[in-house]
Structure formats: C-alpha cells, structure tokens
Amino acid sequence: MVLAFAGVSVATMAQSETPVEKYSVATNSFWSNWFIQGNVGATAFWGNQEVGNNFDKSPLKGFRLGLPTFSVAIGKWFTPGLGLRTKFFAAPLKASGRTVISEDKSTNESKSWMLSEQVLFNLSNMLLGYNEDRVWDFIPYAGVGLARNMSYNTYAPTWGVGILNEFKLSNKFAINLDVNYFIGLSDWDGVETALPGTSSYNPRSLKGLIANHDRTLNVELGITYNLGEATWNKVPDVDALKALTQGQIDALNAQLADANAENARLKNQLANSGGNDGPVTPRTITKVVAAPVSVFFNRGKADIASQKDMQNVKDLVEVAKANNAKLVVTGYADSDTGSAELNQDLSQRRADAVADELVNLGISRSNITVVAAGGVDTLTPPENNRRAVITIK
C-alpha cells in the first residue's frame, strides 16, 4: 500500500509541479533546519498468530482498528533532500491499541508505544530542485526502532517505511500527513504463538516473511514547526560573480589610466615651463573612485537575500560620506521570469529597498537617485540579474 501510494504521489507531483531552476545551496549551521512535530491518528494491527485463519484482513474493521494514537518527533534536515527524525508513537489507551486474537473488538484492546529513528528523503527537492516557495513536499522514509506492549509487558525490535507529506503554511509551519507501515518480531503484541487451528506460511517466501511477523499500518495528521533558520541560501554563481568583479576591475583600470595620463600631462607642462613663466600654480584633482556594489535578491522578492552583501554597501557608504558624493541605485529583475510589467515593478521595489538601507546608514535621501531598469538578461545564470547596483555619481 505504501509503495503504491508513493508511485501515484510521485507521478502526480511530477505533472503538477511548476518547473523551477535547480541550484546548489549553502550548508547551514548545525542549529538550523531543526523541526518538531505533533500528530494524532489511527492504527491497524495484524499479528503473526492469526496466520492461516479466516479473520477479515481489512484495516477498517473495529477488532483491528485502534484510535486515537499520538506521536511527537524531533528532527533535522542536513541538506534539502536528506534528514533524520526521532519519533515517539503511542497508543496509550486500550481503545487505541490492538492485539488481534479474535474478531471480537473487546478482547483485542491493548496499550503500546514505539520509539524509532528514521532517515528522511525529500524527493521533491532531490528530483525537482530546492524551491523555497513549494507548497507540497513528498518525503519517503525508512526507520528502525523498539516497541513495547504495555498490556502484556513485552518488547520487540521493529523496522518499517513511511511517507511524510508536508503542506507548507509558512516558513515556520506546515501541515503533515504521515502514512507508515512497520513490522516487528512476533512478541510485539504480547502473543508469541499461533491461534488454535492456524499455521505459519513458508518463512522463505515474501508473503511468509511479512505474515509471520506482527505489523501495523498507521495514518497520522499533525503540525510541523521549524526551528531556527528553515530555508536554504543559494550558493553564489562563481563564474557570474567573477565576470561582475572583472567588469569592476576594468572600470577601475580605466579610471587609473585616466589619472596617469593627467599626471603625465602635468609633468610635461611643468617641464616645458622652464621656470620662465613664473611659478606654476598647483592643481588639485579630486576624484572619487569606487567600484559599483551589487545587492542580490531571491526570485520574485524585494527583500535583500543575504546581509553579507551589506558589508560592501557599508564600505561604499563611507567613501560617499567622506566625499559628500551622490549615489545612484539601479534595480533589476530577471527577464526570464515574469512579465515586463511585473519585472518593472519588482526592479523599482528592489531599488527602493536598497535606498532605504542607504538612508539607514546615514546617506541623505536627497543624495540618492533611484532607477528601475526592469527585467534584464545581462548576466548568466539568470538569477544573477535579480539585483540592485549602487554606484557613485
């Protein structure tokens, strides 16, 4: 049942997911991307002792179905596609647990819990690329654990698989639907022998391997809360940044060449004067030389993506203050994404956001000119066009 659900879900996801550009992400600190979960649900139980009898196998039968169940979990995503989770599952009421020894519901009530460690695989991010705005994440997992039947005072190791579906509400909260199937040794439910008149299947067959063990199917609904930083920052495109830096270096070299030419002209004028025309009046040349600074943004956003960009902005601000210089802030958007009207508005909001930061750093609003350049495709890959550039006038 779990594998069938996985196949249908992946196919649906592949057809409905809007294509997004895949990119690498930066590794977050150890304290980022933690989460906690709380769930309620129902469980259906099958025991090895009922092998070969005529009990109804439906998980919805009252003698097999227990509810409510409860679970809590804590976990961490180490990458957008791989995480670990520790989960405590409990059927603490007699009505919420089952030990199937008959088709009489009243004889099957029992209480139990299970603690398991699980490896999570976010296939949405692994197959389609990380997308901060994705609403649905499809997350299969596998785990091992230890279960205890409190009514019969027995313990058993368990192992199983599951599918966690997360539906994003915000960067902090998500609704989760968890479907899982776990198998344990025959003393999980407290009954170690077969019921009268039954016999085990061939243990070498797949059917026998499963049916000769206790097993449970659980369906849970709950809430996920993300702790600390819940998103992943994009790794800058090194080639694009090198190209941008080279452009700034070329501009500085051109300015330096102009300054050297002016110095040569002054030396030549001084040499040709020969001292016959009186003293040469010194000329003071004041010129502010500072490379443009870029501030980058995420797709469709006008909030500065990384505060690390602001360090270079602060350096430029100090130069501007010292020379009472005026600044020009030019906002850009990625022309490959969105309409021209949307990109024009987005580039304006990005430029305004950077201008606000400059004001916060002490630059007078009257010394700032804001320009909205709209959508462009001057840099590769396209996401490097999602920026605002500050230059000294």
Tab-separated table of C-alpha atoms in Angstrom:
chain	number	residue	atom	x	y	z
A	1	MET	CA	0.000	0.000	0.000
A	2	VAL	CA	2.829	2.397	0.871
A	3	LEU	CA	4.694	1.695	-2.391
A	4	ALA	CA	1.534	2.167	-4.454
A	5	PHE	CA	0.831	5.466	-2.729
A	6	ALA	CA	4.407	6.559	-3.374
A	7	GLY	CA	4.162	5.807	-7.085
A	8	VAL	CA	0.896	7.706	-7.532
A	9	SER	CA	2.167	10.656	-5.498
A	10	VAL	CA	5.441	10.993	-7.426
A	11	ALA	CA	3.630	10.832	-10.764
A	12	THR	CA	1.125	13.482	-9.673
A	13	MET	CA	3.876	15.688	-8.283
A	14	ALA	CA	5.915	15.468	-11.487
A	15	GLN	CA	2.909	16.542	-13.562
A	16	SER	CA	1.704	19.376	-11.298
A	17	GLU	CA	4.981	20.942	-10.167
A	18	THR	CA	5.818	24.185	-11.969
A	19	PRO	CA	9.348	23.844	-13.423
A	20	VAL	CA	11.920	25.742	-11.379
A	21	GLU	CA	15.597	26.291	-11.882
A	22	LYS	CA	17.769	23.867	-9.906
A	23	TYR	CA	20.687	25.300	-7.977
A	24	SER	CA	23.119	24.434	-5.208
A	25	VAL	CA	22.513	25.635	-1.672
A	26	ALA	CA	24.892	26.647	1.087
A	27	THR	CA	25.280	24.419	4.152
A	28	ASN	CA	23.564	25.965	7.165
A	29	SER	CA	24.825	25.884	10.744
A	30	PHE	CA	24.163	22.845	12.925
A	31	TRP	CA	21.366	24.701	14.750
A	32	SER	CA	19.448	25.495	11.554
A	33	ASN	CA	16.713	23.411	9.878
A	34	TRP	CA	15.538	21.597	13.008
A	35	PHE	CA	11.835	20.786	13.339
A	36	ILE	CA	9.341	19.344	15.805
A	37	GLN	CA	6.073	17.563	15.024
A	38	GLY	CA	2.901	16.561	16.827
A	39	ASN	CA	0.317	14.160	15.352
A	40	VAL	CA	-2.920	12.309	16.075
A	41	GLY	CA	-4.076	9.334	14.084
A	42	ALA	CA	-5.285	5.743	13.873
A	43	THR	CA	-3.594	2.348	13.681
A	44	ALA	CA	-4.485	-1.065	12.243
A	45	PHE	CA	-2.734	-4.177	13.589
A	46	TRP	CA	-2.082	-7.662	12.205
A	47	GLY	CA	-0.469	-10.403	14.325
A	48	ASN	CA	1.568	-13.426	13.325
A	49	GLN	CA	-0.716	-15.573	15.488
A	50	GLU	CA	-3.607	-15.183	13.033
A	51	VAL	CA	-1.757	-16.652	10.032
A	52	GLY	CA	-3.923	-19.085	8.070
A	53	ASN	CA	-7.237	-18.220	9.735
A	54	ASN	CA	-10.225	-16.514	8.198
A	55	PHE	CA	-10.086	-13.167	10.037
A	56	ASP	CA	-11.132	-10.234	7.884
A	57	LYS	CA	-7.907	-8.505	6.716
A	58	SER	CA	-9.435	-5.054	6.234
A	59	PRO	CA	-7.655	-2.351	8.306
A	60	LEU	CA	-11.022	-0.656	8.885
A	61	LYS	CA	-12.544	-3.488	10.913
A	62	GLY	CA	-13.168	-2.488	14.539
A	63	PHE	CA	-11.359	-5.513	16.002
A	64	ARG	CA	-8.238	-4.487	14.079
A	65	LEU	CA	-8.519	-0.652	14.105
A	66	GLY	CA	-7.426	1.437	17.097
A	67	LEU	CA	-7.728	5.161	17.728
A	68	PRO	CA	-6.757	7.726	18.736
A	69	THR	CA	-2.975	7.375	18.544
A	70	PHE	CA	-0.470	10.130	19.297
A	71	SER	CA	3.089	10.852	18.229
A	72	VAL	CA	5.763	13.508	18.686
A	73	ALA	CA	9.013	13.837	16.753
A	74	ILE	CA	12.121	15.965	16.534
A	75	GLY	CA	14.411	16.019	13.523
A	76	LYS	CA	16.878	17.940	11.401
A	77	TRP	CA	17.438	18.445	7.679
A	78	PHE	CA	21.151	18.235	6.888
A	79	THR	CA	20.518	19.079	3.215
A	80	PRO	CA	17.266	19.990	1.411
A	81	GLY	CA	16.939	16.309	0.475
A	82	LEU	CA	18.275	14.357	3.492
A	83	GLY	CA	17.274	14.445	7.158
A	84	LEU	CA	16.963	12.414	10.359
A	85	ARG	CA	13.987	12.154	12.696
A	86	THR	CA	13.449	10.605	16.141
A	87	LYS	CA	9.778	9.727	16.634
A	88	PHE	CA	7.807	8.509	19.650
A	89	PHE	CA	4.499	6.849	18.729
A	90	ALA	CA	1.957	5.820	21.374
A	91	ALA	CA	-1.375	4.044	21.601
A	92	PRO	CA	-1.799	4.860	25.314
A	93	LEU	CA	-5.479	3.908	25.650
A	94	LYS	CA	-6.928	0.421	25.450
A	95	ALA	CA	-9.207	1.655	22.676
A	96	SER	CA	-6.236	2.950	20.678
A	97	GLY	CA	-4.155	-0.250	20.562
A	98	ARG	CA	-4.828	-3.780	19.349
A	99	THR	CA	-3.653	-7.369	19.924
A	100	VAL	CA	-5.660	-9.414	17.433
A	101	ILE	CA	-6.665	-12.739	18.956
A	102	SER	CA	-10.261	-12.800	17.667
A	103	GLU	CA	-12.767	-10.792	15.675
A	104	ASP	CA	-14.291	-9.541	18.924
A	105	LYS	CA	-13.155	-5.952	19.454
A	106	SER	CA	-13.417	-6.133	23.256
A	107	THR	CA	-10.865	-8.985	23.501
A	108	ASN	CA	-8.234	-7.217	21.400
A	109	GLU	CA	-7.692	-3.965	23.314
A	110	SER	CA	-4.133	-3.222	24.412
A	111	LYS	CA	-1.774	-0.298	25.020
A	112	SER	CA	1.622	0.117	23.327
A	113	TRP	CA	4.327	2.558	22.216
A	114	MET	CA	7.193	2.631	19.720
A	115	LEU	CA	10.389	4.712	19.568
A	116	SER	CA	12.089	4.804	16.171
A	117	GLU	CA	14.947	6.532	14.364
A	118	GLN	CA	14.172	7.417	10.745
A	119	VAL	CA	16.074	8.609	7.654
A	120	LEU	CA	14.039	11.105	5.591
A	121	PHE	CA	14.377	11.621	1.818
A	122	ASN	CA	12.692	14.772	0.455
A	123	LEU	CA	12.110	13.615	-3.119
A	124	SER	CA	10.534	16.951	-4.070
A	125	ASN	CA	13.870	18.683	-3.506
A	126	MET	CA	16.011	15.784	-4.713
A	127	LEU	CA	14.201	15.336	-8.053
A	128	LEU	CA	12.797	18.793	-8.812
A	129	GLY	CA	15.359	21.044	-7.138
A	130	TYR	CA	15.036	23.101	-3.964
A	131	ASN	CA	12.223	25.660	-4.163
A	132	GLU	CA	11.564	27.876	-1.154
A	133	ASP	CA	8.013	28.576	-2.374
A	134	ARG	CA	6.977	24.928	-2.902
A	135	VAL	CA	3.714	24.113	-1.088
A	136	TRP	CA	3.905	20.290	-1.041
A	137	ASP	CA	6.968	18.240	-0.074
A	138	PHE	CA	6.881	14.476	-0.681
A	139	ILE	CA	9.143	12.713	1.856
A	140	PRO	CA	9.543	8.899	1.968
A	141	TYR	CA	11.483	7.497	4.928
A	142	ALA	CA	12.778	4.287	6.468
A	143	GLY	CA	13.456	3.542	10.124
A	144	VAL	CA	14.211	1.070	12.882
A	145	GLY	CA	13.024	1.151	16.454
A	146	LEU	CA	11.893	-0.532	19.637
A	147	ALA	CA	8.254	-1.231	20.550
A	148	ARG	CA	6.633	-2.153	23.850
A	149	ASN	CA	3.202	-3.608	24.523
A	150	MET	CA	2.271	-2.201	27.921
A	151	SER	CA	-0.699	-4.505	28.396
A	152	TYR	CA	1.413	-7.661	28.002
A	153	ASN	CA	4.754	-6.183	29.156
A	154	THR	CA	6.667	-7.321	26.054
A	155	TYR	CA	9.319	-5.637	23.883
A	156	ALA	CA	10.264	-6.139	20.236
A	157	PRO	CA	12.561	-4.527	17.632
A	158	THR	CA	10.756	-3.004	14.661
A	159	TRP	CA	11.601	-1.751	11.181
A	160	GLY	CA	9.492	-0.089	8.518
A	161	VAL	CA	8.876	2.555	5.867
A	162	GLY	CA	6.593	5.532	5.528
A	163	ILE	CA	5.640	8.618	3.547
A	164	LEU	CA	5.534	12.071	5.108
A	165	ASN	CA	3.597	14.682	3.133
A	166	GLU	CA	4.184	18.284	4.245
A	167	PHE	CA	1.893	21.108	3.096
A	168	LYS	CA	3.586	24.442	3.734
A	169	LEU	CA	1.671	27.195	5.538
A	170	SER	CA	4.697	29.459	6.101
A	171	ASN	CA	8.450	29.139	6.587
A	172	LYS	CA	7.721	28.095	10.181
A	173	PHE	CA	4.571	25.947	9.971
A	174	ALA	CA	3.338	23.048	7.825
A	175	ILE	CA	0.501	20.527	7.977
A	176	ASN	CA	1.792	16.959	7.747
A	177	LEU	CA	0.112	13.717	6.680
A	178	ASP	CA	2.175	10.685	7.698
A	179	VAL	CA	1.396	7.146	6.434
A	180	ASN	CA	3.711	4.374	7.669
A	181	TYR	CA	3.949	0.575	7.853
A	182	PHE	CA	6.105	-1.142	10.499
A	183	ILE	CA	6.962	-4.806	11.100
A	184	GLY	CA	8.151	-6.302	14.389
A	185	LEU	CA	9.056	-9.638	15.929
A	186	SER	CA	6.230	-11.905	16.952
A	187	ASP	CA	6.172	-10.827	20.623
A	188	TRP	CA	5.385	-7.179	19.765
A	189	ASP	CA	1.678	-7.665	20.586
A	190	GLY	CA	2.319	-9.993	23.529
A	191	VAL	CA	1.160	-13.154	21.739
A	192	GLU	CA	4.059	-15.306	20.585
A	193	THR	CA	2.245	-18.429	19.378
A	194	ALA	CA	-0.326	-19.025	16.639
A	195	LEU	CA	-4.002	-19.302	17.465
A	196	PRO	CA	-5.519	-22.816	17.547
A	197	GLY	CA	-6.028	-24.278	14.103
A	198	THR	CA	-3.601	-21.966	12.308
A	199	SER	CA	-0.140	-22.499	10.810
A	200	SER	CA	2.702	-20.314	9.616
A	201	TYR	CA	3.495	-19.576	5.970
A	202	ASN	CA	6.761	-20.639	4.384
A	203	PRO	CA	9.251	-18.236	6.039
A	204	ARG	CA	11.380	-18.179	2.871
A	205	SER	CA	8.611	-16.547	0.819
A	206	LEU	CA	7.922	-12.809	0.824
A	207	LYS	CA	4.363	-13.470	1.967
A	208	GLY	CA	5.646	-15.629	4.815
A	209	LEU	CA	8.347	-13.110	5.759
A	210	ILE	CA	5.666	-10.478	6.316
A	211	ALA	CA	2.757	-12.573	7.613
A	212	ASN	CA	4.880	-14.414	10.208
A	213	HIS	CA	5.622	-11.099	11.945
A	214	ASP	CA	3.488	-8.598	13.828
A	215	ARG	CA	2.820	-5.468	11.789
A	216	THR	CA	0.935	-2.192	11.896
A	217	LEU	CA	-0.325	0.439	9.450
A	218	ASN	CA	-0.598	3.984	10.825
A	219	VAL	CA	-2.175	7.128	9.398
A	220	GLU	CA	-1.405	10.397	11.214
A	221	LEU	CA	-2.276	14.062	10.765
A	222	GLY	CA	-0.457	16.881	12.548
A	223	ILE	CA	1.636	20.042	12.551
A	224	THR	CA	5.330	20.644	11.817
A	225	TYR	CA	7.096	23.638	13.391
A	226	ASN	CA	10.503	24.600	12.004
A	227	LEU	CA	13.129	25.787	14.488
A	228	GLY	CA	15.796	28.365	13.663
A	229	GLU	CA	16.510	29.072	10.001
A	230	ALA	CA	14.097	26.998	7.961
A	231	THR	CA	15.272	27.825	4.427
A	232	TRP	CA	18.447	27.318	2.413
A	233	ASN	CA	20.519	30.114	0.886
A	234	LYS	CA	21.677	29.811	-2.678
A	235	VAL	CA	25.384	29.324	-3.384
A	236	PRO	CA	26.533	32.302	-5.498
A	237	ASP	CA	27.436	31.503	-9.097
A	238	VAL	CA	31.222	31.847	-9.057
A	239	ASP	CA	31.588	32.410	-12.794
A	240	ALA	CA	28.957	35.149	-12.816
A	241	LEU	CA	30.498	36.869	-9.813
A	242	LYS	CA	33.935	36.668	-11.421
A	243	ALA	CA	32.547	38.279	-14.548
A	244	LEU	CA	30.917	41.005	-12.458
A	245	THR	CA	34.129	41.591	-10.482
A	246	GLN	CA	36.179	41.701	-13.687
A	247	GLY	CA	33.900	44.423	-15.004
A	248	GLN	CA	34.510	46.467	-11.862
A	249	ILE	CA	38.272	45.916	-12.177
A	250	ASP	CA	38.165	47.057	-15.792
A	251	ALA	CA	36.365	50.238	-14.735
A	252	LEU	CA	38.989	50.939	-12.062
A	253	ASN	CA	41.812	50.311	-14.546
A	254	ALA	CA	40.241	52.785	-16.965
A	255	GLN	CA	39.987	55.403	-14.219
A	256	LEU	CA	43.594	54.734	-13.196
A	257	ALA	CA	44.734	55.115	-16.820
A	258	ASP	CA	42.956	58.497	-16.999
A	259	ALA	CA	44.672	59.615	-13.786
A	260	ASN	CA	48.090	58.522	-15.085
A	261	ALA	CA	47.513	60.415	-18.336
A	262	GLU	CA	46.633	63.559	-16.366
A	263	ASN	CA	49.780	63.222	-14.248
A	264	ALA	CA	51.910	62.836	-17.382
A	265	ARG	CA	50.322	65.955	-18.872
A	266	LEU	CA	51.047	67.972	-15.735
A	267	LYS	CA	54.660	66.780	-15.640
A	268	ASN	CA	55.074	67.721	-19.276
A	269	GLN	CA	53.578	71.172	-18.647
A	270	LEU	CA	55.908	71.711	-15.713
A	271	ALA	CA	58.973	70.638	-17.736
A	272	ASN	CA	58.083	72.877	-20.677
A	273	SER	CA	57.571	75.918	-18.493
A	274	GLY	CA	61.375	76.045	-17.922
A	275	GLY	CA	60.810	78.331	-15.000
A	276	ASN	CA	60.439	81.363	-17.366
A	277	ASP	CA	56.754	81.892	-16.903
A	278	GLY	CA	56.864	82.162	-13.136
A	279	PRO	CA	55.681	79.653	-10.671
A	280	VAL	CA	53.253	77.063	-11.860
A	281	THR	CA	50.012	77.124	-9.922
A	282	PRO	CA	49.471	73.688	-8.359
A	283	ARG	CA	46.292	71.921	-9.443
A	284	THR	CA	44.464	69.633	-7.033
A	285	ILE	CA	42.473	66.917	-8.708
A	286	THR	CA	39.794	65.339	-6.549
A	287	LYS	CA	38.122	62.260	-7.930
A	288	VAL	CA	36.130	59.615	-6.077
A	289	VAL	CA	36.992	56.158	-7.359
A	290	ALA	CA	34.826	53.318	-6.065
A	291	ALA	CA	33.616	50.171	-7.763
A	292	PRO	CA	29.849	49.592	-8.083
A	293	VAL	CA	28.355	47.329	-5.410
A	294	SER	CA	25.677	44.712	-6.147
A	295	VAL	CA	22.993	43.508	-3.736
A	296	PHE	CA	21.199	40.285	-4.735
A	297	PHE	CA	17.581	39.136	-4.239
A	298	ASN	CA	15.645	35.870	-4.380
A	299	ARG	CA	13.180	35.174	-7.193
A	300	GLY	CA	10.121	37.407	-7.005
A	301	LYS	CA	11.294	39.055	-3.759
A	302	ALA	CA	12.307	42.602	-2.857
A	303	ASP	CA	13.912	41.674	0.463
A	304	ILE	CA	17.722	41.549	0.453
A	305	ALA	CA	18.653	37.863	0.213
A	306	SER	CA	21.829	37.968	2.323
A	307	GLN	CA	23.023	40.572	4.801
A	308	LYS	CA	26.570	39.677	3.769
A	309	ASP	CA	26.027	41.906	0.709
A	310	MET	CA	25.576	44.877	3.039
A	311	GLN	CA	29.233	44.826	4.128
A	312	ASN	CA	30.333	46.072	0.710
A	313	VAL	CA	27.488	48.609	0.783
A	314	LYS	CA	28.773	49.974	4.092
A	315	ASP	CA	32.260	50.406	2.631
A	316	LEU	CA	30.830	52.332	-0.322
A	317	VAL	CA	28.751	54.475	2.034
A	318	GLU	CA	31.889	55.507	3.945
A	319	VAL	CA	33.529	56.641	0.678
A	320	ALA	CA	30.391	58.576	-0.296
A	321	LYS	CA	30.173	60.286	3.095
A	322	ALA	CA	33.848	61.295	3.049
A	323	ASN	CA	33.441	62.934	-0.359
A	324	ASN	CA	29.844	64.174	0.009
A	325	ALA	CA	29.099	62.174	-3.128
A	326	LYS	CA	25.749	61.301	-4.625
A	327	LEU	CA	24.692	57.695	-5.147
A	328	VAL	CA	22.648	56.026	-7.869
A	329	VAL	CA	20.710	52.828	-7.049
A	330	THR	CA	19.598	50.830	-10.106
A	331	GLY	CA	17.200	47.940	-9.581
A	332	TYR	CA	16.988	44.951	-11.932
A	333	ALA	CA	14.844	41.843	-12.355
A	334	ASP	CA	15.338	38.585	-14.239
A	335	SER	CA	13.650	38.927	-17.638
A	336	ASP	CA	13.340	35.127	-17.930
A	337	THR	CA	10.770	35.116	-15.115
A	338	GLY	CA	7.545	37.147	-15.038
A	339	SER	CA	6.012	39.750	-17.331
A	340	ALA	CA	7.654	43.063	-18.278
A	341	GLU	CA	5.195	44.977	-16.078
A	342	LEU	CA	5.865	42.721	-13.097
A	343	ASN	CA	9.642	42.985	-13.547
A	344	GLN	CA	9.462	46.780	-13.837
A	345	ASP	CA	7.614	46.987	-10.528
A	346	LEU	CA	9.937	44.410	-8.926
A	347	SER	CA	13.075	46.298	-10.020
A	348	GLN	CA	11.599	49.511	-8.556
A	349	ARG	CA	10.885	47.833	-5.205
A	350	ARG	CA	14.385	46.344	-5.095
A	351	ALA	CA	15.977	49.728	-5.778
A	352	ASP	CA	13.756	51.354	-3.125
A	353	ALA	CA	14.706	48.655	-0.597
A	354	VAL	CA	18.425	49.322	-1.102
A	355	ALA	CA	17.835	53.091	-0.995
A	356	ASP	CA	16.123	52.641	2.383
A	357	GLU	CA	19.191	50.771	3.632
A	358	LEU	CA	21.428	53.628	2.469
A	359	VAL	CA	19.288	56.119	4.388
A	360	ASN	CA	19.572	53.905	7.484
A	361	LEU	CA	23.351	54.036	7.048
A	362	GLY	CA	23.375	57.833	7.086
A	363	ILE	CA	23.075	58.884	3.433
A	364	SER	CA	20.667	61.769	2.839
A	365	ARG	CA	17.678	60.823	0.719
A	366	SER	CA	18.399	63.898	-1.453
A	367	ASN	CA	21.773	62.369	-2.363
A	368	ILE	CA	20.215	59.150	-3.700
A	369	THR	CA	18.824	58.650	-7.193
A	370	VAL	CA	16.661	55.558	-7.718
A	371	VAL	CA	16.360	53.928	-11.153
A	372	ALA	CA	14.160	50.938	-12.108
A	373	ALA	CA	15.704	49.120	-15.082
A	374	GLY	CA	13.048	46.369	-15.282
A	375	GLY	CA	13.854	42.841	-16.466
A	376	VAL	CA	17.289	42.202	-17.988
A	377	ASP	CA	19.352	39.221	-19.152
A	378	THR	CA	22.848	40.687	-18.960
A	379	LEU	CA	24.237	38.077	-16.549
A	380	THR	CA	24.325	34.276	-16.638
A	381	PRO	CA	22.752	32.349	-14.966
A	382	PRO	CA	19.505	34.381	-14.907
A	383	GLU	CA	19.255	34.621	-11.108
A	384	ASN	CA	22.297	36.919	-11.016
A	385	ASN	CA	20.154	39.549	-12.744
A	386	ARG	CA	17.964	39.733	-9.621
A	387	ARG	CA	19.928	42.559	-8.070
A	388	ALA	CA	20.329	46.248	-7.345
A	389	VAL	CA	23.575	48.061	-8.169
A	390	ILE	CA	24.896	51.094	-6.236
A	391	THR	CA	27.286	53.461	-7.989
A	392	ILE	CA	28.827	56.806	-7.036
A	393	LYS	CA	27.693	59.590	-9.364
